[in-house]
XYZ file of C-alpha atoms in Angstrom:
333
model
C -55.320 116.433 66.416
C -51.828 114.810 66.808
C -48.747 115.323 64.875
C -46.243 113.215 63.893
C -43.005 112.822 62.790
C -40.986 109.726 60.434
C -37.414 108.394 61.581
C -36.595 106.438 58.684
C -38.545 105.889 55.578
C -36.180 102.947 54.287
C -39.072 100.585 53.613
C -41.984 101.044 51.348
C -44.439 100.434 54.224
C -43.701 103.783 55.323
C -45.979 105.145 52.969
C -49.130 103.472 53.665
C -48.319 104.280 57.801
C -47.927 108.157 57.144
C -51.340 107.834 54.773
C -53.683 106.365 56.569
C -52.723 108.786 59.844
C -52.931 111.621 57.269
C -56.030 110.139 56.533
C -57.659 110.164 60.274
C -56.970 113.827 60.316
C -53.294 113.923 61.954
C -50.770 116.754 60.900
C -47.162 114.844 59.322
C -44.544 117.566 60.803
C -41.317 115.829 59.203
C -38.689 113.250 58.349
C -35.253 112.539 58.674
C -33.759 109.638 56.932
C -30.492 108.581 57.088
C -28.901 108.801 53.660
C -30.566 108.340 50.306
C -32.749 105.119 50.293
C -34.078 104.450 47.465
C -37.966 104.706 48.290
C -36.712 109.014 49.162
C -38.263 109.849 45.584
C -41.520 108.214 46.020
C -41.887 109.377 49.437
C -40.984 113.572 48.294
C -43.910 112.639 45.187
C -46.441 111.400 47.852
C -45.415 113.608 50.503
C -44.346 116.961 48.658
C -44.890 119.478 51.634
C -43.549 117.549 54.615
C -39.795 118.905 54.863
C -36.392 116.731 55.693
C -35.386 117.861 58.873
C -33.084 117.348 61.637
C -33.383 114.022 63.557
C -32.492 115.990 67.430
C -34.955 118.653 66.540
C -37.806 116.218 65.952
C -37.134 114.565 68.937
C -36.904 117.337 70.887
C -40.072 118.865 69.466
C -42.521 119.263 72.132
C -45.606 118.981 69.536
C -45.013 116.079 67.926
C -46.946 113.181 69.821
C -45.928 110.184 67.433
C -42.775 108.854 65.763
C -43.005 106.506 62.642
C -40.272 104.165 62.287
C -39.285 102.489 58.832
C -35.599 102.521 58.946
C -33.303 99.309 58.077
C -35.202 96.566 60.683
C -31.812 96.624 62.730
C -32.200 100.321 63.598
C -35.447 100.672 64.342
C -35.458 99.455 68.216
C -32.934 102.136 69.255
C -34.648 105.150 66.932
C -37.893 104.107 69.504
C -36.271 103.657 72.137
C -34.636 107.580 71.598
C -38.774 108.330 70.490
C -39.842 107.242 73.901
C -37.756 108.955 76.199
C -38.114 111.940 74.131
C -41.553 111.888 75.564
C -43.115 110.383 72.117
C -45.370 107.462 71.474
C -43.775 105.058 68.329
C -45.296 103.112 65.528
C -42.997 101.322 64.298
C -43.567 98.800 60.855
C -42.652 95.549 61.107
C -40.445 94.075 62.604
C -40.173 96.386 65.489
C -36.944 94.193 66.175
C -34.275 92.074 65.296
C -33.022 90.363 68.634
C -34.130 89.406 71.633
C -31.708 92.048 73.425
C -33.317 94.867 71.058
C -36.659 93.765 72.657
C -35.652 94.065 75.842
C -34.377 96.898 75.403
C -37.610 98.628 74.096
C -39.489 96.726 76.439
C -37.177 98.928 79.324
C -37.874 102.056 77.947
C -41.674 101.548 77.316
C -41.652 100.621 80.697
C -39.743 103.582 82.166
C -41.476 106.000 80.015
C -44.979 104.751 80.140
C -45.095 105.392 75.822
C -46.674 103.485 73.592
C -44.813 100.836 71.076
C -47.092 99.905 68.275
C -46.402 97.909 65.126
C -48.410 98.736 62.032
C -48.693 94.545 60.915
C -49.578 96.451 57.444
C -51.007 92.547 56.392
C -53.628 93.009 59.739
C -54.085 96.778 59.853
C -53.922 97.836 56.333
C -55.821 95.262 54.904
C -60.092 95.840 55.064
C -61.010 92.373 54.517
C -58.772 91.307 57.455
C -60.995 93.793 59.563
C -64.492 91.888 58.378
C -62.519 88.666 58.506
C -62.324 89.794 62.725
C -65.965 91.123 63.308
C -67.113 88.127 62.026
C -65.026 85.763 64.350
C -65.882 88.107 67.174
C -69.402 87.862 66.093
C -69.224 83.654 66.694
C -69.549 83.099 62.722
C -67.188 80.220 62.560
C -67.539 79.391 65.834
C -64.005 78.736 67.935
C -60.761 79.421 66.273
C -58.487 76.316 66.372
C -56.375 76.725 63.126
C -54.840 79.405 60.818
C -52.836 79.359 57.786
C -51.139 82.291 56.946
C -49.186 82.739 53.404
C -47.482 85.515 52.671
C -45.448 85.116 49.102
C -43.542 88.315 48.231
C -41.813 89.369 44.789
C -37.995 90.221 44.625
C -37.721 92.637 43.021
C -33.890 91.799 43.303
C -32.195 94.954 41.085
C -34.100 97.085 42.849
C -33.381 96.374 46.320
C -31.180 98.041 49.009
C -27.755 96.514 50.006
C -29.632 95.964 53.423
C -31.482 93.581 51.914
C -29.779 91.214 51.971
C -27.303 91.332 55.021
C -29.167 88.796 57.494
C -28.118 90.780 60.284
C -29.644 94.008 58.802
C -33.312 92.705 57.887
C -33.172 89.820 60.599
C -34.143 87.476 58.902
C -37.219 85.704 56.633
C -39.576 84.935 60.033
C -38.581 87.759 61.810
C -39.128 90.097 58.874
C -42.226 88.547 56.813
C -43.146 86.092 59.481
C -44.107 88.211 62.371
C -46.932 89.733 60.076
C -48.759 86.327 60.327
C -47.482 85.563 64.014
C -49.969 88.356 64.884
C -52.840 87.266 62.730
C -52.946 83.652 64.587
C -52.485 85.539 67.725
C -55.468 88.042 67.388
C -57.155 85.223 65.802
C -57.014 82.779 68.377
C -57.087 84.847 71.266
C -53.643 83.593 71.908
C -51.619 85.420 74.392
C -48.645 83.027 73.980
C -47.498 80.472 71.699
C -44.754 77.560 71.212
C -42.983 77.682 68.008
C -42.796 73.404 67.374
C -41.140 73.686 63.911
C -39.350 76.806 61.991
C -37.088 76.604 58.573
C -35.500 79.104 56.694
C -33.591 78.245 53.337
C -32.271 80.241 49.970
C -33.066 77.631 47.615
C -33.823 80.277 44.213
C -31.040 83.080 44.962
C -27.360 81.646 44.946
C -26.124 84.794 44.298
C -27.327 86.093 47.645
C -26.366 83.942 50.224
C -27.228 86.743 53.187
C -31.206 86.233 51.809
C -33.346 83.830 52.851
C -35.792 83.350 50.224
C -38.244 80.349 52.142
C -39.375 80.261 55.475
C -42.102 78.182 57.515
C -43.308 78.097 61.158
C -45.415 76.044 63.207
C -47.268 77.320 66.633
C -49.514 75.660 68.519
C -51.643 77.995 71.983
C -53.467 75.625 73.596
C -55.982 73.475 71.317
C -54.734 76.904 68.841
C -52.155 75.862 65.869
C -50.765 77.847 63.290
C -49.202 77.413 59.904
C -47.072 80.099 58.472
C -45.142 80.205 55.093
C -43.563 82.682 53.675
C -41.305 83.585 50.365
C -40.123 85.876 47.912
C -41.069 83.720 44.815
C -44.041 85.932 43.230
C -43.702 85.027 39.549
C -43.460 88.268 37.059
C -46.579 88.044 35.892
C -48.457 88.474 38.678
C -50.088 91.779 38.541
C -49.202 92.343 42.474
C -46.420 92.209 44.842
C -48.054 88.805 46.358
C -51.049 86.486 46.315
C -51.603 86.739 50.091
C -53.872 84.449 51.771
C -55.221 83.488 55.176
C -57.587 80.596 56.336
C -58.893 80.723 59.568
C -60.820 77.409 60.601
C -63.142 77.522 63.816
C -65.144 75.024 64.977
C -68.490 76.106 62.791
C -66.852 76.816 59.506
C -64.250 78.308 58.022
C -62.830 81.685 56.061
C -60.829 82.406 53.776
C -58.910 85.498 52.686
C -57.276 86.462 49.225
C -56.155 89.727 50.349
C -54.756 91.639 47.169
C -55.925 89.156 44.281
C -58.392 86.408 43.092
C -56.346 84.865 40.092
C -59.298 83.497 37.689
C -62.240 85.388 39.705
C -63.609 88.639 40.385
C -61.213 91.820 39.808
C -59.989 94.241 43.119
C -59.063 93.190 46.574
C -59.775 92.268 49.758
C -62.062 88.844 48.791
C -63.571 86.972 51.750
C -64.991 83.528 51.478
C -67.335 82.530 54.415
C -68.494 79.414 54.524
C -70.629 78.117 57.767
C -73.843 75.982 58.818
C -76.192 78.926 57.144
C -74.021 80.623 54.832
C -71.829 79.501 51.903
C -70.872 82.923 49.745
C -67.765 85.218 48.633
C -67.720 88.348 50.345
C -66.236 91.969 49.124
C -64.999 92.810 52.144
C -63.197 96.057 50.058
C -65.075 98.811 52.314
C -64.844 97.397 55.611
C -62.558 100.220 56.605
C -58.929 100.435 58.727
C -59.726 101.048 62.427
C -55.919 100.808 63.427
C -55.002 104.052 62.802
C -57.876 105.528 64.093
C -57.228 103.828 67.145
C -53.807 104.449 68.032
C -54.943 108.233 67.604
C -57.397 107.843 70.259
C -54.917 105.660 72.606
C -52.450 108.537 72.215
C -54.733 110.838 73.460
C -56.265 108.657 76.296
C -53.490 106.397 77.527
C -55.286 103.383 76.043
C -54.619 99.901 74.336
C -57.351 99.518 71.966
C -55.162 99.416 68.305
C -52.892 96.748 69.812
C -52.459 95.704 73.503
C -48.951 96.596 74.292
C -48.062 92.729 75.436
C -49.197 91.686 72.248
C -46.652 93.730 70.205
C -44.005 92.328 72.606
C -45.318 88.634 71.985
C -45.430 88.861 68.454
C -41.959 89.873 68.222
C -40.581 87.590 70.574
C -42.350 84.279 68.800
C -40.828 85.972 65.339
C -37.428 86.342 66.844
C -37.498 82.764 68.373
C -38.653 80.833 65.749
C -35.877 83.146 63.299
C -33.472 81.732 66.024
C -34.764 78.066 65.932
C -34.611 77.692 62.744
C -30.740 78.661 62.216
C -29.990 76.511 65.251
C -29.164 79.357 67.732
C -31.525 78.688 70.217
């Protein structure tokens, strides 16, 4: 079984990424972290035997296939970069990036090093309904894919968050932070292996007090007869009882489906809700126990040289579309 190591466990999403590996049967060797960020006590209470160690000796660590990556989003490109030509594969959360040069960069030393750079899209991978939602578009249920509509509201959580937060040039901004999680659903969904990005906007119009955050974003892509619409935000009233009402339509050409990944306000309790609706079927689906094949996937690409978690173009598309339509929509591009 493969061990792995975590370079950076600034962001929450680290803890579903060293899970669900712990989960598949992999060994977590250990972590170095730059400093104290503030998610260091829940990660010691989920993780209480996996000891802080030195960031050279985990690199240079000869048993440790894998590197996690969930530093500040500026970081992360040259902590995998340093994985892969240490002779480790990297999965890194999202985004993998923040600039075009950063991708470049990693795309180089994949290249050169023939390692693999995956991005645990927790909103694709971690997410069971979203793997039912892709069996049944594989299995012709909607027919062709021509149209998806990703959401992806997020709560503040203002008091609570890092400095990082909210320096632009540290998180990289609203579409390539939030935005590249639903990049990759309409590109999986569609088939897509490129996109345009006709129309991106980013704004703070709730959080004066922070100019460096952008607190509304939107993005439109079109692949072929393939278009996508993408908003995202960090608006999730209080009283929701989770961090977002996430949702995802995917129209094909035979019906539709629709996901409410974490919550049905009004309806049934839980997660991961599927609506299907099609020339035979009309019905709500609990798609709750469809399982997380990711993980188990990258394990098996790490042992066999393989692409079958994430095709290694794709991770280097998604980025590049978030990065670009980041850049269009401050007028850099």
């Amino acid at each position: 079984m493969i061990r792995f190591a975590a370079l950076g466990i600034d962001h929450r999403h680290i803890f579903g990424m060293a899970a669900n590996l712990l989960a598949e049967g992999a060994d977590f060797a250990g972590y170095w972290t730059d400093g104290t960020p503030e998610t260091l006590a829940g990660f010691t209470k989920r993780f209480p035997n996996v000891s802080r160690c030195d960031k050279a000796a985990l690199l240079a660590d000869p048993d440790i296939d894998l590197i996690l990556i969930s530093a500040v989003p500026a970081d992360r490109a040259d902590l995998a970069i340093a994985a892969m030509r240490s002779g480790k594969d990297v999965m890194s959360d999202k985004p993998g990036c923040t600039t075009l040069a950063q991708l470049d960069a990693i795309r180089a030393a994949q290249e050169e090093t023939g390692r693999i750079w995956s991005i645990d899209f927790s909103e694709r991978f971690e997410v069971p309904a979203m793997t039912r939602a892709a069996e049944l578009v594989a299995e012709g249920a909607i027919g062709r894919v021509v149209q998806t509509t990703g959401l992806g509201p997020h709560r503040l959580n203002a008091a609570t968050r890092p400095d990082w937060f909210f320096d632009r040039a540290r998180y990289g901004g609203i579409l390539t932070d939030i935005g590249s999680h639903q990049i990759d659903q309409f590109l999986f969904l569609t088939g897509s292996t490129d996109a345009t990005v006709l129309r991106a906007y980013v704004a703070n119009y709730a959080n004066p007090i922070h100019p460096g955050l952008q607190d509304f974003g939107e993005i439109v892509l079109q692949s072929g007869d393939a278009h996508g619409y993408i908003r995202v935000d960090w608006y999730t009233p209080d009283a929701l009882p989770t961090w977002g009402d996430g949702r995802l339509t995917i129209l094909g050409t035979e019906g539709y489906i629709e996901l409410r990944k974490y919550i049905d306000v009004g309806g049934t309790k839980g997660t991961d809700h599927l609506i299907l609706v099609n020339g035979a079927r009309c019905e709500k689906v609990d798609a709750s126990d469809a399982g997380l094949p990711y993980f188990a996937r990258l394990i098996d690409d790490i042992r066999n040289r393989t692409e079958t978690a994430m095709p290694q173009a794709h991770a280097y598309k998604a980025m590049e579309l978030a990065i670009r339509a980041q850049m269009l929509a401050e007028g850099t591009t």
